[in-house]
Coordinates of C-alpha atoms in Angstrom, one line a residue:
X280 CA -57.8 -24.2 117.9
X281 CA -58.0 -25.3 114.2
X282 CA -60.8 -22.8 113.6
X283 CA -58.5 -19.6 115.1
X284 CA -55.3 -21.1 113.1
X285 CA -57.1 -21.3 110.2
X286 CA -58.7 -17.7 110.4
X287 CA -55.3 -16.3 111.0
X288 CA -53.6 -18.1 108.2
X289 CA -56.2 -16.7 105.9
X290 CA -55.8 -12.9 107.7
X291 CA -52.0 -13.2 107.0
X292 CA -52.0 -14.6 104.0
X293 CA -51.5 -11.7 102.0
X294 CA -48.5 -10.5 104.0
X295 CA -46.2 -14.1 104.6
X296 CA -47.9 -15.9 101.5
X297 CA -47.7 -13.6 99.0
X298 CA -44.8 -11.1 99.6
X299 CA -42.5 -13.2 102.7
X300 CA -42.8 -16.9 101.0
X301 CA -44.4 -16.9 97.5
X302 CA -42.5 -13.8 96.4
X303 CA -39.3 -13.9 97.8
X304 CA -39.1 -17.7 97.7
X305 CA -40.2 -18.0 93.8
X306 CA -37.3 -15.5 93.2
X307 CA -35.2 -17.7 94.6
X308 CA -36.0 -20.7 92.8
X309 CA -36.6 -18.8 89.6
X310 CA -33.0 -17.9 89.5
X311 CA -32.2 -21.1 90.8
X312 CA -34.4 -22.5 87.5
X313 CA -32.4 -20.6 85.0
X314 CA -29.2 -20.7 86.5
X315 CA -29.6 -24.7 85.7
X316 CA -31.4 -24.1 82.3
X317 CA -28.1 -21.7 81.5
X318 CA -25.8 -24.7 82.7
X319 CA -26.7 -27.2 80.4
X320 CA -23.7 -28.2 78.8
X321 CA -25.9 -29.3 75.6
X322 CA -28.6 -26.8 73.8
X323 CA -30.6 -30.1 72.3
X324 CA -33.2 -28.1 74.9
X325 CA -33.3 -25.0 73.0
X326 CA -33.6 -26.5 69.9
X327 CA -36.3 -29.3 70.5
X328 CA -40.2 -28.5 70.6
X329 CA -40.9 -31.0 72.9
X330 CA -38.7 -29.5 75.3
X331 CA -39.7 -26.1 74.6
X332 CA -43.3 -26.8 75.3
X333 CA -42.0 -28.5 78.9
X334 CA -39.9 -24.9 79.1
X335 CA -42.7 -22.3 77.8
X336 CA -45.1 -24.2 80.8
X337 CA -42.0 -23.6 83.2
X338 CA -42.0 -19.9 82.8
X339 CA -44.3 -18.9 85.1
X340 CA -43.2 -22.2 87.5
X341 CA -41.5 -21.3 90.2
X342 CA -44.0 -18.8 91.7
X343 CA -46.6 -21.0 91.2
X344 CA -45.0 -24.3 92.9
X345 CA -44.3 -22.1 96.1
X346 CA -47.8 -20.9 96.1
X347 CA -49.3 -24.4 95.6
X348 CA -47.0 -25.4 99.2
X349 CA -47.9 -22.4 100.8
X350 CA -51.6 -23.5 100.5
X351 CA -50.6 -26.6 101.1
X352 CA -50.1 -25.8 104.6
X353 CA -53.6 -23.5 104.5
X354 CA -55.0 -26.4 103.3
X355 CA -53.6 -28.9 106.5
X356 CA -55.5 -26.9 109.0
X357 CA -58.4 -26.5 106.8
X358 CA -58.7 -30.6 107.0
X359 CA -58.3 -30.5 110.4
X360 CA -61.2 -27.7 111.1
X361 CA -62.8 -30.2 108.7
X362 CA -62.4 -33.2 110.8
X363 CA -63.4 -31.2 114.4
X364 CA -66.7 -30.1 112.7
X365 CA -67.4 -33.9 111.4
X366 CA -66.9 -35.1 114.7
X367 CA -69.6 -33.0 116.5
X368 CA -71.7 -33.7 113.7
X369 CA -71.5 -37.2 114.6
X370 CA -71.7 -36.7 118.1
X371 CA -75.7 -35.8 116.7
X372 CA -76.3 -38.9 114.3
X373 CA -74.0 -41.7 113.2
X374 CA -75.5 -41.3 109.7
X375 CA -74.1 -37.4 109.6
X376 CA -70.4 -39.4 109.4
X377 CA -71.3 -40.0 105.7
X378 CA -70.6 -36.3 105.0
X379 CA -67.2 -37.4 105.6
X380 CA -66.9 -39.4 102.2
X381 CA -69.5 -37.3 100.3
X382 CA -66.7 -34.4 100.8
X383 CA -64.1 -36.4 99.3
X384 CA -66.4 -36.5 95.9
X385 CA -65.3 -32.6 95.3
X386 CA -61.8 -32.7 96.2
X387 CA -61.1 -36.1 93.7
X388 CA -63.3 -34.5 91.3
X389 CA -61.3 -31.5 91.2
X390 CA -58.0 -33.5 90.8
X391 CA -59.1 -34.8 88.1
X392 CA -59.9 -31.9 86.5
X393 CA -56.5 -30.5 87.1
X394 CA -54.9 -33.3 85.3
X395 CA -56.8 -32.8 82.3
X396 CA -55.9 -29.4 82.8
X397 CA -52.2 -30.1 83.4
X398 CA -52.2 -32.7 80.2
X399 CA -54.0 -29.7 78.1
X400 CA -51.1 -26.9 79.0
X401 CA -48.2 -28.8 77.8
X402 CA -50.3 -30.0 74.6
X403 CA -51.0 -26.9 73.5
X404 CA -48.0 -25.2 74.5
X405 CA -46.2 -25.2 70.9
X406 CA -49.3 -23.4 69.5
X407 CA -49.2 -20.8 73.1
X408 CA -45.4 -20.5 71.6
X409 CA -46.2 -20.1 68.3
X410 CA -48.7 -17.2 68.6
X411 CA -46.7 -15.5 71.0
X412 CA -43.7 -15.2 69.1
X413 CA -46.0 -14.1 66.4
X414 CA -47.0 -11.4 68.8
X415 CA -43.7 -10.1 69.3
X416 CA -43.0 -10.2 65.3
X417 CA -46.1 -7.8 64.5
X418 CA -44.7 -5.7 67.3
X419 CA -41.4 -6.1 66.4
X420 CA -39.8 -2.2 64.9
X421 CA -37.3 -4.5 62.7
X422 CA -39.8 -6.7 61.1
X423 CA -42.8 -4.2 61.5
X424 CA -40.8 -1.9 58.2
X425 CA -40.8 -5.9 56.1
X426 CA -44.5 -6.1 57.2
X427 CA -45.2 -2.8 56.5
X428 CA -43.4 -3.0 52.8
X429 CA -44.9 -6.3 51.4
X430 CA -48.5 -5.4 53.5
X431 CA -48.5 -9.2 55.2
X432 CA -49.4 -7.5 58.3
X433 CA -53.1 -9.1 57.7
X434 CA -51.8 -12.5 56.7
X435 CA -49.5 -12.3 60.0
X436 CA -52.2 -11.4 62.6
X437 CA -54.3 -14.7 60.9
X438 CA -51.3 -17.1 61.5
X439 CA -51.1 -15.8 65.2
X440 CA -54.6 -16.0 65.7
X441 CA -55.2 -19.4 64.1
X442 CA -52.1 -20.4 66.7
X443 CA -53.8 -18.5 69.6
X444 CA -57.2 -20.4 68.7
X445 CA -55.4 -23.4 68.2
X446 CA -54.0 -23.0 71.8
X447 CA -57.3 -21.4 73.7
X448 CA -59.7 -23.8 72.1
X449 CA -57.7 -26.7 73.6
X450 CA -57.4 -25.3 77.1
X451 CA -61.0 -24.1 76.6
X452 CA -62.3 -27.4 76.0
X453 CA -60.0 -29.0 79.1
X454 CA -61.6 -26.4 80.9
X455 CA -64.9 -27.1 80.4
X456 CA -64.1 -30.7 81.0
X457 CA -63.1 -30.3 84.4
X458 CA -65.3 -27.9 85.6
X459 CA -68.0 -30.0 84.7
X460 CA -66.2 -32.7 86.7
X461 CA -66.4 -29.8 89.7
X462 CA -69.6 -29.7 89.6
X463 CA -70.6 -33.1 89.2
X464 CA -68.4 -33.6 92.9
X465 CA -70.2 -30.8 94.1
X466 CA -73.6 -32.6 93.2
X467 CA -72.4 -35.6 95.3
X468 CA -71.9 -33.7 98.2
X469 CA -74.5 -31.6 98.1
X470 CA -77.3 -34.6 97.3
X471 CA -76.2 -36.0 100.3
X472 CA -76.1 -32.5 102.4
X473 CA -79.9 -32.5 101.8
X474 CA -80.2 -36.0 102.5
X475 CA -78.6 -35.7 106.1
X476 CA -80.7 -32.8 107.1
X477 CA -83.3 -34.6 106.2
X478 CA -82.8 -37.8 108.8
X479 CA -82.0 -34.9 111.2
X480 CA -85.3 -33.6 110.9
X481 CA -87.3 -37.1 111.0
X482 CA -85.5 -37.6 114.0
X483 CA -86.8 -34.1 115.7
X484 CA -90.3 -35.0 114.2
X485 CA -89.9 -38.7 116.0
X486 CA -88.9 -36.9 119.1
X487 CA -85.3 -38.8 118.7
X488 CA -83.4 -35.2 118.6
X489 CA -84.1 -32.0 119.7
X490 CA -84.9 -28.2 118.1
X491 CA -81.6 -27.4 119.4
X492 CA -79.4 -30.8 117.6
X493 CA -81.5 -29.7 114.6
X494 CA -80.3 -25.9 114.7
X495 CA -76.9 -27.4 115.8
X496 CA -76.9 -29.6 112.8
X497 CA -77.9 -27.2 110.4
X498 CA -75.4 -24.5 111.6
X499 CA -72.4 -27.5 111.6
X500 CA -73.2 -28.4 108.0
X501 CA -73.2 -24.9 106.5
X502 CA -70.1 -24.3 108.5
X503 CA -68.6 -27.6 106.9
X504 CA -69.8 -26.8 103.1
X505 CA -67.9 -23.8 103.7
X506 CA -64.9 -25.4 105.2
X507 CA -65.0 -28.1 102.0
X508 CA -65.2 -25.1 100.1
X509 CA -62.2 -23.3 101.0
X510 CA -60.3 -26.4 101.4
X511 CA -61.4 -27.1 97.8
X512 CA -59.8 -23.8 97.0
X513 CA -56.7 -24.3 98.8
X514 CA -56.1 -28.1 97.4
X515 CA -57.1 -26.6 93.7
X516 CA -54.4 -23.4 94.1
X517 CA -51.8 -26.7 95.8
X518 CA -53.0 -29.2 92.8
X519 CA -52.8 -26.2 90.3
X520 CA -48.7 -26.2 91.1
X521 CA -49.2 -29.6 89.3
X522 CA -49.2 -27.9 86.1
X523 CA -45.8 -26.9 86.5
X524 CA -44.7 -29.5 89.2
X525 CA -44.5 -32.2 86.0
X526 CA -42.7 -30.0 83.6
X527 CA -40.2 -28.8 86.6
X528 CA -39.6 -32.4 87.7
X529 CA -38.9 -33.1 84.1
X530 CA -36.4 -30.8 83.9
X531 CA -34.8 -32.1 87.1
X532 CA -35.0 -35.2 85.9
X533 CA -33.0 -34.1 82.3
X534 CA -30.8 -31.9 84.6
X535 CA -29.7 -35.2 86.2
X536 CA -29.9 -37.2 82.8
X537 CA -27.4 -35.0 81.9
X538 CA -25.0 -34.5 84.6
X539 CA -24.9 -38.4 85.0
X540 CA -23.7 -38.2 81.2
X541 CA -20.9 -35.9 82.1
X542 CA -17.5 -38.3 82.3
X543 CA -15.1 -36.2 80.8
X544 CA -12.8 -34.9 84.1
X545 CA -9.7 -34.5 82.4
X546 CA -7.9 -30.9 81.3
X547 CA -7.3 -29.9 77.7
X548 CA -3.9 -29.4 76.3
X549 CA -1.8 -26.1 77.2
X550 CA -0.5 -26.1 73.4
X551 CA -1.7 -28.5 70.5
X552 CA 1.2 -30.4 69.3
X553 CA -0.9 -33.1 67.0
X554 CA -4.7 -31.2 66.3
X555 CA -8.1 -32.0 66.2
X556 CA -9.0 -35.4 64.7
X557 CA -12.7 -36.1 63.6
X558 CA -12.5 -39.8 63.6
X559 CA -15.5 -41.5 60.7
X560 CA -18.0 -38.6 62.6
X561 CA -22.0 -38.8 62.4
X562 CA -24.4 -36.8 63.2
X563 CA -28.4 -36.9 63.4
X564 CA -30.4 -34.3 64.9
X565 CA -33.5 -36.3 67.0
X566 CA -36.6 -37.3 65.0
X567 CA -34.5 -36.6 61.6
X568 CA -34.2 -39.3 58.7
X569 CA -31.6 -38.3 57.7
X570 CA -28.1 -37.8 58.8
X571 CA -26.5 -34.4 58.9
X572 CA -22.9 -35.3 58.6
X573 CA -21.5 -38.7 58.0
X574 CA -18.5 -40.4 58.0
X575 CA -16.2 -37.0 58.3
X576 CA -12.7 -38.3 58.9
X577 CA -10.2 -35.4 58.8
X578 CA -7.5 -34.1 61.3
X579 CA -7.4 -30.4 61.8
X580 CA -3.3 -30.0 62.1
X581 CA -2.0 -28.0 65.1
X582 CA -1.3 -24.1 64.5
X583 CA -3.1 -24.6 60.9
X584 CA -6.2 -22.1 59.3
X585 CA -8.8 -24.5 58.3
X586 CA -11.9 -23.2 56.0
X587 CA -14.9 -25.4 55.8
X588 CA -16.9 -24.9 52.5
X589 CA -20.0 -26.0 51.4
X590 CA -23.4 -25.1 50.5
X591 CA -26.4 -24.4 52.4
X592 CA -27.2 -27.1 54.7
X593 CA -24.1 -29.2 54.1
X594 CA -23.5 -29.8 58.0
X595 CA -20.6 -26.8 58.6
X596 CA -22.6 -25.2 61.4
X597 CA -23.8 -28.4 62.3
X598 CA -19.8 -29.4 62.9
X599 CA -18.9 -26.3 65.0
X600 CA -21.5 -27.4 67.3
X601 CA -20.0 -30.7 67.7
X602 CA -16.3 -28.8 68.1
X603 CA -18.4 -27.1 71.0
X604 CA -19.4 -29.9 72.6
X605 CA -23.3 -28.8 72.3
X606 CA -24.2 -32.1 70.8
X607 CA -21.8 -35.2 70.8
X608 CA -21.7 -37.2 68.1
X609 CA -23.9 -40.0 67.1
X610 CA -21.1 -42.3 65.7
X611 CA -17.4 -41.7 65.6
X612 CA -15.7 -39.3 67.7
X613 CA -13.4 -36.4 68.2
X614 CA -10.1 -36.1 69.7
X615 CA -8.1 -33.3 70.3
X616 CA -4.0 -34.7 70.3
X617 CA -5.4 -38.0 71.3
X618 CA -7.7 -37.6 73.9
X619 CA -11.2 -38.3 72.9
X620 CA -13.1 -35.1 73.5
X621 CA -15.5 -36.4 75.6
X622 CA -13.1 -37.5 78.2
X623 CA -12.0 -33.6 78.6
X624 CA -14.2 -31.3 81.3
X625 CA -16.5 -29.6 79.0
X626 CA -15.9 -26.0 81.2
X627 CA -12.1 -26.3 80.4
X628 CA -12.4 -27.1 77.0
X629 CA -14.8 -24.4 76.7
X630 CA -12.0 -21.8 78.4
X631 CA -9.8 -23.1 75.3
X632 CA -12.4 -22.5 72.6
X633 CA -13.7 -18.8 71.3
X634 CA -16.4 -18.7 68.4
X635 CA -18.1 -16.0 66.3
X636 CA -21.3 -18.3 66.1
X637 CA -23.3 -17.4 62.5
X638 CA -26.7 -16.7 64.4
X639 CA -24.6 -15.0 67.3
X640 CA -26.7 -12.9 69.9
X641 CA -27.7 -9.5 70.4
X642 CA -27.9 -8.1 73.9
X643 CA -30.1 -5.0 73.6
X644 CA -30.0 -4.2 77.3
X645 CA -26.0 -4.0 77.5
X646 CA -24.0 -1.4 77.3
X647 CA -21.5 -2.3 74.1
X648 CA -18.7 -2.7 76.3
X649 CA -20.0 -5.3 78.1
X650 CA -21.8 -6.7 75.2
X651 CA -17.9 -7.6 74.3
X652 CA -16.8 -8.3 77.6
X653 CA -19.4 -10.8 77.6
X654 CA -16.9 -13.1 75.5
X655 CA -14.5 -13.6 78.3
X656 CA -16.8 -13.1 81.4
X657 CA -13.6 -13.0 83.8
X658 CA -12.5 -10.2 82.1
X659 CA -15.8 -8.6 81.5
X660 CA -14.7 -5.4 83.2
X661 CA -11.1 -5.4 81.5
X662 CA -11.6 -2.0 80.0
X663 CA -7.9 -2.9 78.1
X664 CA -9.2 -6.3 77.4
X665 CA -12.7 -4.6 75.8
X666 CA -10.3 -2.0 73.5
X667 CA -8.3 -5.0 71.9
X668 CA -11.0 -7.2 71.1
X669 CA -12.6 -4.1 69.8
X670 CA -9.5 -3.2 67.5
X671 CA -9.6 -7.0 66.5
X672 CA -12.7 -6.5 65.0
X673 CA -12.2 -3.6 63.2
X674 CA -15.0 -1.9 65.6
X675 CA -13.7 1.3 66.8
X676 CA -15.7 3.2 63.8
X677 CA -19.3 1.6 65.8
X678 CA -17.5 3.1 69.0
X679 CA -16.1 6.3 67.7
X680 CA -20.3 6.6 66.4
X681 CA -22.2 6.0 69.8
X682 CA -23.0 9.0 71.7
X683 CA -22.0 7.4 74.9
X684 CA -19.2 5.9 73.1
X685 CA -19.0 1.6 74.2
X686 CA -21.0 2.9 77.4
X687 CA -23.6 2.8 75.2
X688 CA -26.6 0.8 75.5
X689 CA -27.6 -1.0 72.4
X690 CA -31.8 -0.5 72.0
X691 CA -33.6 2.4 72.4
X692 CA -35.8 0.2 74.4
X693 CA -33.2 0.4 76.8
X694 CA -32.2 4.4 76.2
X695 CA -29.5 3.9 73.8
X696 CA -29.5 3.0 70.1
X697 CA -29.8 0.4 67.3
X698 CA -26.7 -1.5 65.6
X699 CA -27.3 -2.2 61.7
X700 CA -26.6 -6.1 61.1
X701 CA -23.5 -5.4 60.6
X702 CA -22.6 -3.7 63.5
X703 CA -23.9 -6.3 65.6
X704 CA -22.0 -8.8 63.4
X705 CA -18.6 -6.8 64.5
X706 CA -19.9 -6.9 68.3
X707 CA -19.5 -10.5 67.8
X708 CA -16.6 -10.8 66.7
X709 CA -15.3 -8.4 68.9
X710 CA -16.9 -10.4 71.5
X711 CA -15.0 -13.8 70.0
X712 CA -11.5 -12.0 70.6
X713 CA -11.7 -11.6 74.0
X714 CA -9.6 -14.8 75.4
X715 CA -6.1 -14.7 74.1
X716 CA -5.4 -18.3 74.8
X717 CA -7.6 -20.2 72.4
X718 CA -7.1 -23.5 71.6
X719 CA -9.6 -23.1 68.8
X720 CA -10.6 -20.3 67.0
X721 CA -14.3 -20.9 65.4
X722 CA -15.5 -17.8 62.9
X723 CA -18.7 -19.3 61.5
X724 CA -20.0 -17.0 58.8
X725 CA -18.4 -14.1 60.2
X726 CA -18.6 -11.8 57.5
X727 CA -22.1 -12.4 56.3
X728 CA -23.6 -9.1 56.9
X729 CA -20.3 -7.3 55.8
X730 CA -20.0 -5.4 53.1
X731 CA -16.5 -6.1 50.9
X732 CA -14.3 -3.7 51.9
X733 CA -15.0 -4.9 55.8
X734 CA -14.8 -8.4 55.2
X735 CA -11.3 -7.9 53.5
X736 CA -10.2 -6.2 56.2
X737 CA -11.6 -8.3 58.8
X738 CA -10.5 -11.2 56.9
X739 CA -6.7 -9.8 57.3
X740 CA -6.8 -9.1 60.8
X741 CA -8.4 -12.7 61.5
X742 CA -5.8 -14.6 59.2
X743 CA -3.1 -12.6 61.0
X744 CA -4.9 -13.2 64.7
X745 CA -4.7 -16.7 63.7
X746 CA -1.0 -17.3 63.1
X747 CA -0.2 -15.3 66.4
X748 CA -2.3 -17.7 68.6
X749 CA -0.7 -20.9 66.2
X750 CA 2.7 -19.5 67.2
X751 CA 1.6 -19.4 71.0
X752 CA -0.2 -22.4 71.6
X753 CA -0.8 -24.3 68.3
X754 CA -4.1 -22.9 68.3
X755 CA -6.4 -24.1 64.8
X756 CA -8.5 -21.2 63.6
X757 CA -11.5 -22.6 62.1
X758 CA -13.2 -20.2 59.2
X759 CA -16.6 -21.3 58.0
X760 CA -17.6 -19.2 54.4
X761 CA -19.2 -19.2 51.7
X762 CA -17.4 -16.9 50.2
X763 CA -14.6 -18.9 48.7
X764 CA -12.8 -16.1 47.8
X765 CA -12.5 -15.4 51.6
X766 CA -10.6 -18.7 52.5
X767 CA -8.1 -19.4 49.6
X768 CA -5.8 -18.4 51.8
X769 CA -6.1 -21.3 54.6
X770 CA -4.2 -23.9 54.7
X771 CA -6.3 -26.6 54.4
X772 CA -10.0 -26.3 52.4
X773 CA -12.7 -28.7 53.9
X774 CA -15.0 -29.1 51.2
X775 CA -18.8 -30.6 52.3
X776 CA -22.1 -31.5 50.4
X777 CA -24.8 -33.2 51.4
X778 CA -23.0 -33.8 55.1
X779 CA -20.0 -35.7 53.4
X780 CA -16.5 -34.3 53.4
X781 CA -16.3 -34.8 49.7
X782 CA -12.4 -32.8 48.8
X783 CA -9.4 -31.3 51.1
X784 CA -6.4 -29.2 50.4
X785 CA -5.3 -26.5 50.0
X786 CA -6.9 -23.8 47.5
X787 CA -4.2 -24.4 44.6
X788 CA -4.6 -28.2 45.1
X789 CA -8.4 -28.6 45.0
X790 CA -8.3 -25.8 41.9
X791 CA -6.1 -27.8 40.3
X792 CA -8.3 -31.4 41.1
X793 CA -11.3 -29.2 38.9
X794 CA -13.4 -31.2 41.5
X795 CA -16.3 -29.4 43.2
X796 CA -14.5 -26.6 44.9
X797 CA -12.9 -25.4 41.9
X798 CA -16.7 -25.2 40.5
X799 CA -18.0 -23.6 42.7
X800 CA -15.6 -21.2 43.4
X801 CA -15.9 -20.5 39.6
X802 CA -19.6 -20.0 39.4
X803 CA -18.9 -17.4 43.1
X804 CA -16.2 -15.3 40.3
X805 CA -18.2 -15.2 37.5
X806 CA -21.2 -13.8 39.6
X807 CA -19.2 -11.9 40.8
X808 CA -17.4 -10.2 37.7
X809 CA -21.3 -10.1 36.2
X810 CA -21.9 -7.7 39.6
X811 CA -19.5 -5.8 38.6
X812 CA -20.1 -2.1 37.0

């Protein structure tokens, strides 16, 4: 019986393992798997490396789980065929039993070797990363005209494959590891294969067993190497899910981590009457020394435009992430009219909030349309809703220039065309426009890639965007620049360095204060009149 389940297992294997259960089942849970990546309400897992080697290992997961518990169950009648042909082997000789334990030596050897296996894929994962994005920069038709230009193309293809050495060499040397592990198991058990045929056959020479318990014996023990064999195979493809099993149960485990954090349950405001208060707020990325913001203590007044200036690495994108609720702070906190913003449901607040994020995304296999839509996802399909963000943004010229007009698609990878930087900088803010009801505006950057004349005008449509959603619901337009020339209009000037809010006011106050703002909005005009023709 365990013999003909076993043999049709194997003949239908191909048909309900692979396609019915592995296929169709690994969908499933693949979706599954990024629909909970995609709803984590923090991105500290997109932006550490030891998460992203857990991640990079989880790619190719969920297939690979539902494989190993499909040969799980391969691998449950195998045992049993296993067991009947040990039993009639000791039906023949007592001693024959010891096969039993001698078969065990391969399957522990080989789990072994998976863990060293298992331990060797996540170690290596960063440099697996590493070279692949590599890869996809040689290949890349943006950075291939750079590579091209300044002929690194060489120096390139060494860095990915020192990373892709890096990575092979310590999988190779796992590898190697474990299969000599393998074989040492399969020593073991075939050592003491020899060794049993051999008491078999002093028993037929004593006259203890017959010819026929010695072909019996002979035919039962190359019918159970072959069983341990394929049971090997099955437990190796079920202990090979291991590789991924960790990683995924990590991530369940952090999924969990995370929801268990979640306390916040209450709505945000309809209308700011008070603002945003950042109450003595820190902030340190994991495994940093230092912090990146410290001791900010400013309110952000209801209906107001607030510029936040700085240089470089002064913490301004660092505290639009914190107004998004992708980190929380590490000391202080924020409130928005008096509730502490970690008290308010992070989807709600999140329905209040719009941003023009300064390394905003491109969505090569959307059409433009929806590439806009995208920023109110209830309205994606609001053709009305699309055309005003898309007048918000000053965009209609990228429209009016696409030969399938926003039914575009945006990569010719994809049978459309390319956007310039700056037209994929207008897609995002045209994409930032879409909700209407705001609570907080956030442009970080958002005329970077601009030339002057756009970011003028973009500049004027934002500023007067901003006192229509103040007048509506007291909604604070955040504008992050540093282009000072940009912002003198705000009403309030945030001025950081060094992750300290170091001046505010407005631009005539801080101008006349001849404090930092007013030097370095001197040394952005004088630049700028030496530009000049």
């Amino acid at each position: 019986m365990a013999s003909t389940t076993v043999l049709l297992l194997n003949r239908l294997h191909g048909l309900i393992g692979l396609f019915l259960i592995v296929e169709r089942v690994g969908m499933v849970l693949e979706q599954r798997l990024l629909e909970d990546i995609a709803a984590l309400e923090r991105i500290e897992h997109l932006e550490r490396s030891d998460y992203l080697d857990r991640l990079t290992v989880l790619r190719y997961a969920p297939k690979r789980i539902v494989g190993g518990m499909w040969n799980a169950v391969r691998a449950c009648f195998t045992m049993l065929q296993l067991a009947l042909t040990l039993l009639l082997l000791g039906s023949v000789s007592p001693w024959l039993l010891v096969l039993l334990v001698l078969a065990a030596a391969p399957l522990w050897c080989d789990r072994a070797g998976r863990k060293i296996e298992s331990h060797a894929e996540i170690s290596t994962a960063e440099a697996f990363r590493l070279q692949r994005h590599l890869f996809d920069v040689a290949t890349d038709a943006a950075a291939g005209k750079e590579i091209r230009t300044s002929q690194a193309g060489h120096r390139v293809a060494q860095l990915q494959a020192a990373a892709f050495h890096e990575a092979t060499v310590g999988r190779y040397s796992a590898r190697v590891r474990a299969a000599w592990l393998r074989a040492a198991g399969w020593t073991v058990f075939v050592a003491g294969f020899i060794a049993c045929l051999g008491i078999v056959a002093r028993q037929a020479a004593a006259g203890t067993a017959t010819p026929g318990d010695v072909v019996l014996v002979v035919t039962l023990t190359i019918n159970l190497q072959q069983t341990v064999q394929t049971a090997v195979s099955q437990l190796a493809t079920t202990m090979n899910a291991g590789l991924f099993l960790d990683p995924y149960l990590w991530l369940r485990a952090y999924l969990q981590q995370e929801r268990s954090a979640r306390r916040g349950d209450l709505p945000p405001p309809e209308r700011l009457t008070t603002g945003i208060r950042l109450d003595r707020v820190g902030f340190s990325y994991p495994g940093a020394a230092e912090p990146v913001l410290a001791d900010v203590d400013v309110l952000l007044p209801a209906g107001s435009v607030v510029a936040l200036v700085g240089e470089f690495g002064s913490g301004k994108s660092t505290l639009v992430k914190l107004l998004s609720r992708f980190y929380e702070p590490s000391l202080g906190r924020i409130t928005i009219d008096g509730t502490d913003l970690r008290d308010i449901q992070t989807e709600q607040w999140r329905r209040r909030t719009s941003a023009a994020y300064q390394d905003f995304g491109r969505y090569p296999q959307m059409t433009f349309a929806e590439a806009v839509g995208l920023g109110d996802i209830r309205r994606l399909d609001d053709v009305d809703a699309v055309g005003r963000a898309i007048d918000a943004a000053d965009a209609q010229g990228i429209v009016r220039r696409l030969p399938a007009g926003a039914a575009t698609r945006l990569s010719p990878l994809y049978g459309g065309v390319d956007l310039s930087e700056g037209q994929w900088q207008k897609t995002a803010l045209a994409r930032a426009s879409m909700r209407t009801d705001p609570l907080l505006f956030m442009l970080d950057e958002p005329t970077a890639s601009l030339d002057a004349p756009s970011e003028h005008a973009i500049f004027q449509r934002y500023m007067q965007r901003a006192r229509q959603l103040a007048a509506r619901n007291g909604a604070i337009t955040l504008v992050v620049s540093h282009r000072l020339s940009t912002v003198a209009g705000a009403d309030l000037v945030l001025v950081l360095h060094r992750g300290r809010l170091v001046e505010q006011g407005t631009h005539d106050q801080l101008m006349a204060a001849g404090g930092r703002y007013s030097e370095l909005f001197g040394l952005q005009a004088r630049a700028y009149r030496l530009r000049r023709p």
